[in-house]
Coordinates of C-alpha atoms in Angstrom, one line a residue:
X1 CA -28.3 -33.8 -4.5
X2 CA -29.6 -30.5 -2.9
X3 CA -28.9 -31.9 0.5
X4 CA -25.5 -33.1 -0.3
X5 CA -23.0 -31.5 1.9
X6 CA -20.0 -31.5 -0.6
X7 CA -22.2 -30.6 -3.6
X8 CA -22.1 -26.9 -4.1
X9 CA -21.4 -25.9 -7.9
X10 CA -22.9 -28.3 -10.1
X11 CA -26.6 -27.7 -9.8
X12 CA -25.9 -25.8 -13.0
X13 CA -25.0 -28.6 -15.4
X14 CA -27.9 -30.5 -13.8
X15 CA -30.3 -27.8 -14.6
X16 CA -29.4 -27.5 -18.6
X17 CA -30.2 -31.8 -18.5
X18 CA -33.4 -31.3 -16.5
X19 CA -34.4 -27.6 -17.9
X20 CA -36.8 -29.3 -20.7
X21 CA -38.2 -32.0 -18.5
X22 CA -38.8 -29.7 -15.6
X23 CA -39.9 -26.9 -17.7
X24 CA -43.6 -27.5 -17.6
X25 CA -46.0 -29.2 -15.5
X26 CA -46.1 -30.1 -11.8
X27 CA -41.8 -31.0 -12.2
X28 CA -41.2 -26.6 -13.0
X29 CA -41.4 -26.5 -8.5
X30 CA -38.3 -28.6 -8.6
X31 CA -36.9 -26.8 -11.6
X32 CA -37.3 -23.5 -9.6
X33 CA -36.0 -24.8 -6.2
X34 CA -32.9 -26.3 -8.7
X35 CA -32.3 -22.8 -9.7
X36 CA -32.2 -21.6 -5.8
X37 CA -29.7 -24.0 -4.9
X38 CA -27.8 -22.5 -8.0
X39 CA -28.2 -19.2 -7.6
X40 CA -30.2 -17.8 -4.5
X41 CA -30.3 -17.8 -1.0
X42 CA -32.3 -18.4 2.0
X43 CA -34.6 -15.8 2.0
X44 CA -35.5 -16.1 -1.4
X45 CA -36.5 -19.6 -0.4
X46 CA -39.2 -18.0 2.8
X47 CA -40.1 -15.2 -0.4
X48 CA -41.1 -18.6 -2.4
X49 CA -41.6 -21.1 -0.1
X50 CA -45.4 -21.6 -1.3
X51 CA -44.3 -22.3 -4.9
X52 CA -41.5 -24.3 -3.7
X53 CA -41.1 -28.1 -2.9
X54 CA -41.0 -28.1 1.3
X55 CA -37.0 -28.9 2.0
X56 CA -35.7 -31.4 4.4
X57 CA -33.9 -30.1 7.7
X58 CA -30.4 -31.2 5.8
X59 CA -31.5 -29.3 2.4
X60 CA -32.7 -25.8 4.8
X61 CA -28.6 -26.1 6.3
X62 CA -27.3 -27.1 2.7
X63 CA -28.9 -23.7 1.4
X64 CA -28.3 -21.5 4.8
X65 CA -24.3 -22.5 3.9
X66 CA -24.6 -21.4 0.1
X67 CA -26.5 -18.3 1.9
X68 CA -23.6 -17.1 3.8
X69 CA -20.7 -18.2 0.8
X70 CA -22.7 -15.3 -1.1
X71 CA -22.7 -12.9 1.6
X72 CA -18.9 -14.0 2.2
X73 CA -18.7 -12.9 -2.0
X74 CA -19.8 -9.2 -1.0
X75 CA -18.1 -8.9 2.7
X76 CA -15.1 -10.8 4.5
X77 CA -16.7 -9.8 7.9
X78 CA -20.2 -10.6 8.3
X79 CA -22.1 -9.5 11.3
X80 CA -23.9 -11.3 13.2
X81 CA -26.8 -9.3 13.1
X82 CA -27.1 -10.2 9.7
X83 CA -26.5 -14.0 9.8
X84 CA -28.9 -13.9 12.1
X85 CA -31.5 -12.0 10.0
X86 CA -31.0 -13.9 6.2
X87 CA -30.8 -17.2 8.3
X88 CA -33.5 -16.7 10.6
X89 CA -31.4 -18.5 13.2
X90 CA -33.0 -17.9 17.1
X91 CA -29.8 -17.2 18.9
X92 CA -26.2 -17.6 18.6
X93 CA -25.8 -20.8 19.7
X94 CA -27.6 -22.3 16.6
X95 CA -25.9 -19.7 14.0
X96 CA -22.2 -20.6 15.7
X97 CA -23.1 -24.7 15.3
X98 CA -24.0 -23.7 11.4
X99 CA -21.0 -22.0 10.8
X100 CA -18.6 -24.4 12.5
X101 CA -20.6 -27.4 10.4
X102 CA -19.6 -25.4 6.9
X103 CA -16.2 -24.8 8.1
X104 CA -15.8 -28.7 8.7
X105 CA -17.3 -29.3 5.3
X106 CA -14.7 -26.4 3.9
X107 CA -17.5 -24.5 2.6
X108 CA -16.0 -21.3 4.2
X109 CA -13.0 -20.7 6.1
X110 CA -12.6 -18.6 8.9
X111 CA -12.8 -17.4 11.8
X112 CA -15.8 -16.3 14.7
X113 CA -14.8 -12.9 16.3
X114 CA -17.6 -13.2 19.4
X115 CA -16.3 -10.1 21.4
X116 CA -17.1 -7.8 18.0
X117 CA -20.1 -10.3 16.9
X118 CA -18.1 -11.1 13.6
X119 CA -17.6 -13.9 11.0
X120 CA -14.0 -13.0 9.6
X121 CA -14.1 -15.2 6.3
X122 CA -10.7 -16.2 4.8
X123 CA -11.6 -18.3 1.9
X124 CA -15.0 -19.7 0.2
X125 CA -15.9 -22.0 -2.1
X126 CA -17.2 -20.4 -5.2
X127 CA -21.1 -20.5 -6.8
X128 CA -22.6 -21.1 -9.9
X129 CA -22.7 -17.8 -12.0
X130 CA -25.4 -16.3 -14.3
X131 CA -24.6 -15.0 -17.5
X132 CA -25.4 -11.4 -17.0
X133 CA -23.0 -12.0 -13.9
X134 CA -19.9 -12.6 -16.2
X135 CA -19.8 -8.5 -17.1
X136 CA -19.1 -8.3 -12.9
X137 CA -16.6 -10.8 -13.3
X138 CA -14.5 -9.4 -16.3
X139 CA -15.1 -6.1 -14.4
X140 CA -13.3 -7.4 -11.1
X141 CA -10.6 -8.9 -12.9
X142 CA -9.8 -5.6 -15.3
X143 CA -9.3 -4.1 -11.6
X144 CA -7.2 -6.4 -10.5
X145 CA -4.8 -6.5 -13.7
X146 CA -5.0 -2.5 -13.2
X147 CA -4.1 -2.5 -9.6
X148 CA -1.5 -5.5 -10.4
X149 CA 0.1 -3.2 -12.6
X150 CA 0.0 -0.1 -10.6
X151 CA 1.8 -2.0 -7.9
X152 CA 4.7 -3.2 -10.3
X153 CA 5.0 0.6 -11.6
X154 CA 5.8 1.8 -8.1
X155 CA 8.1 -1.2 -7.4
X156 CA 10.5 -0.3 -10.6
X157 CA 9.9 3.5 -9.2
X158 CA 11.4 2.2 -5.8
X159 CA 14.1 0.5 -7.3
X160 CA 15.0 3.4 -9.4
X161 CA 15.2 5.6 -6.5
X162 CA 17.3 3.2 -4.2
X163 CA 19.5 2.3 -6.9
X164 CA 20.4 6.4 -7.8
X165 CA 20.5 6.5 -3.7
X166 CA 23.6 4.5 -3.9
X167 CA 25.1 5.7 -7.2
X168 CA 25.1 9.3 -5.2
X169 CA 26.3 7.4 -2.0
X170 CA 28.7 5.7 -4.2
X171 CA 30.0 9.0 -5.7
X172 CA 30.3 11.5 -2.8
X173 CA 32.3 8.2 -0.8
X174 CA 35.1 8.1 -3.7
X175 CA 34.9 12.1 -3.7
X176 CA 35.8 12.2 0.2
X177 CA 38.1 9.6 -0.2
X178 CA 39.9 11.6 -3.2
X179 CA 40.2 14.7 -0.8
X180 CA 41.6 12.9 2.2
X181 CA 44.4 11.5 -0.3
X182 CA 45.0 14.5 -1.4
X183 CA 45.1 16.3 1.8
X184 CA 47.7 13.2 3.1
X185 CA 49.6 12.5 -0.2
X186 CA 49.7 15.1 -2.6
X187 CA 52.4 13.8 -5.3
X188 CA 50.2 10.5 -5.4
X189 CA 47.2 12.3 -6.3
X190 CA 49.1 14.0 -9.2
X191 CA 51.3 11.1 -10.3
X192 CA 47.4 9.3 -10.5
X193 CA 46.5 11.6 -13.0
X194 CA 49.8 12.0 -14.9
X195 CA 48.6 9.8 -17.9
X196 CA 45.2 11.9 -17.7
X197 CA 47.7 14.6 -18.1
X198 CA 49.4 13.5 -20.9
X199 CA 46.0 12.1 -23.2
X200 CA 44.4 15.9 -22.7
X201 CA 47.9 17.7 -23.1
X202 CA 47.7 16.5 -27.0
X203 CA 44.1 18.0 -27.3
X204 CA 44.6 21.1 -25.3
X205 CA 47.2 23.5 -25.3
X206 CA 46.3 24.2 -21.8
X207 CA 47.4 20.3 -20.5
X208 CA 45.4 18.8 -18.0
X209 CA 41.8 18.3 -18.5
X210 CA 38.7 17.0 -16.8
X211 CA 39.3 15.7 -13.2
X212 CA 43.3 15.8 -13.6
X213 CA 43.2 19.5 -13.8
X214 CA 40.6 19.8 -11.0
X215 CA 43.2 17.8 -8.6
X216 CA 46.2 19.5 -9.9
X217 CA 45.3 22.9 -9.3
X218 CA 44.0 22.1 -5.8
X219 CA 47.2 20.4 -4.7
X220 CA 49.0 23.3 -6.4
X221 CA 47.0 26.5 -4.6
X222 CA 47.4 24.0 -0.7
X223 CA 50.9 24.0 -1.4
X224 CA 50.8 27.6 -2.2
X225 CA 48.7 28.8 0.7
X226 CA 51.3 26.7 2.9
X227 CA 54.3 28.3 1.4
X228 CA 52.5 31.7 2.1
X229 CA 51.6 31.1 5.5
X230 CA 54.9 29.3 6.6
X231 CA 56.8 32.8 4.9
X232 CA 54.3 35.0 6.9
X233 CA 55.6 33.4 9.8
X234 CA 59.5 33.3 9.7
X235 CA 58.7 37.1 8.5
X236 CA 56.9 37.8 11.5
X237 CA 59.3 36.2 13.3
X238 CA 62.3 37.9 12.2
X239 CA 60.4 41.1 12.4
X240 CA 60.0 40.6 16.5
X241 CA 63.7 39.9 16.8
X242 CA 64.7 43.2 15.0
X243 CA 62.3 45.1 17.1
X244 CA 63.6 42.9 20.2
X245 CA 67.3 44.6 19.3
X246 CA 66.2 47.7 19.1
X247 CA 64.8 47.9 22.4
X248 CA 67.7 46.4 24.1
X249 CA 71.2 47.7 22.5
X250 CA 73.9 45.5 23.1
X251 CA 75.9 45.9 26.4
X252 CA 79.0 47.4 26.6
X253 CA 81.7 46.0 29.2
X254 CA 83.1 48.8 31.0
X255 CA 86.5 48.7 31.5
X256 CA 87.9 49.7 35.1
X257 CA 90.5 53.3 34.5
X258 CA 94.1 52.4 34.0
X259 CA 96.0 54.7 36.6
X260 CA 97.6 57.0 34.5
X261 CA 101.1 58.7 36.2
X262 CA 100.6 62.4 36.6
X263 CA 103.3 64.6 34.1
X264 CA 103.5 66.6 36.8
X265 CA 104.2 63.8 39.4
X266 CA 106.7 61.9 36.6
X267 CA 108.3 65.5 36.4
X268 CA 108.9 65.7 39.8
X269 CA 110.4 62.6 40.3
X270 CA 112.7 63.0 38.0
X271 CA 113.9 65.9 39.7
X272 CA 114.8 64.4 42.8

């Protein structure tokens, strides 16, 4: 079973049915090698090899694989230079042909990153855990929950914020379009508010209230300051043609003189 290629995670149940048999005696070497293929790693196998059962060629791959699914548990990219060390592999011809053979048997999955001497892992299969592991576990997961929920906590934030975005949008659009209407079309703006008018008249002496009042009295001071300005012109204008008058009086025909008979000359006719 230790040098079964698909058999990763179940050296566990077979240690609790073998833990009494292989306690004592020449059989504890096997229950100790059991317990590397559960939990440990290459080196620890060259740290016990003299105490250990000497493993077959298939059994030293079989462990070198769970070897790097627990350094793919601590780092997604694995150097070489430490593949090469834990593995004790001679070059990087040997330690590529290992990791291709666990990515075929979907131990790991992955990719090999030769220009920067990496082992970029995606996925891996998962160990058998210790007890005194499980506080790690419940550890990682708290962390996750937390940072789940810190993530859902700025999402609601960002909707809040894009959904007061557009009630401002919303609002300053139908405030623009209000003030080009009542640029344009005056009476319709106040004939709009006319039953505004007539719901705040009965409350308030003073008539229209709110929004009504607001649109009323700006319609009313436009049409004032164009009354104004249209009566400051026909005054100017009247004023110029007063002061045009003055300057020029009015001319005069002059009449040619009527020759008038001389008394003296009528006299003298008559005489003759």
């Amino acid at each position: 079973m230790t040098a079964h290629r698909e058999l990763t995670s179940v050296y566990t149940e077979l240690r609790s049915l073998l833990q009494i048999m292989l306690a004592e005696g020449a059989n504890a070497a096997y229950l100790q090698l059991l317990n590397l293929f559960a939990y440990g790693t290459y080196p620890d196998y060259i740290a016990n090899k003299e105490s250990l059962p000497e493993l077959s060629t298939a059994q030293q791959n079989k462990l070198k694989h769970l070897t790097i699914v627990s350094l793919a548990s601590r780092m997604k990219c694995i150097p070489y230079s430490v593949l090469l060390k834990d593995l004790e592999m001679r070059n990087l011809r040997e330690l590529e042909d290992l990791i291709i053979e666990a990515v075929y048997t979907d131990i790991i999955q992955g990719k090999l990153d030769q220009r920067n001497q990496l082992l970029e892992v995606d996925f891996c299969i998962g160990r058998d855990i210790r007890k005194k592991d499980i506080n790690n576990i419940v550890k990682t997961l708290h962390e996750w929950c937390d940072g789940c929920e810190a993530v859902l906590l700025g999402i609601e934030q960002q909707v809040l914020r894009a959904n007061q975005y557009k009630e401002n949008h919303h609002r300053t659009q139908q405030q623009v379009e209000a003030e080009e209407a009542l640029g344009s079309h005056p009476p319709l703006c106040v004939h709009a508010h006319t039953a505004e008018w007539k719901e705040g008249a009965g409350d308030s002496a003073h008539g229209l209230q709110g929004p009504g009042k607001a649109v009323l009295l700006t319609w009313m001071v436009t049409n004032i300051k164009k009354t104004l300005k249209a009566t400051a012109s026909s005054s100017a204008q009247e004023m110029e043609q007063q002061l045009a008058e003055r300057e020029c009086p009015p001319h005069v025909e002059q009449r040619q003189p009527t020759k008038k008979m001389s008394k003296v000359k009528g006299l003298v006719s008559s005489r003759h």
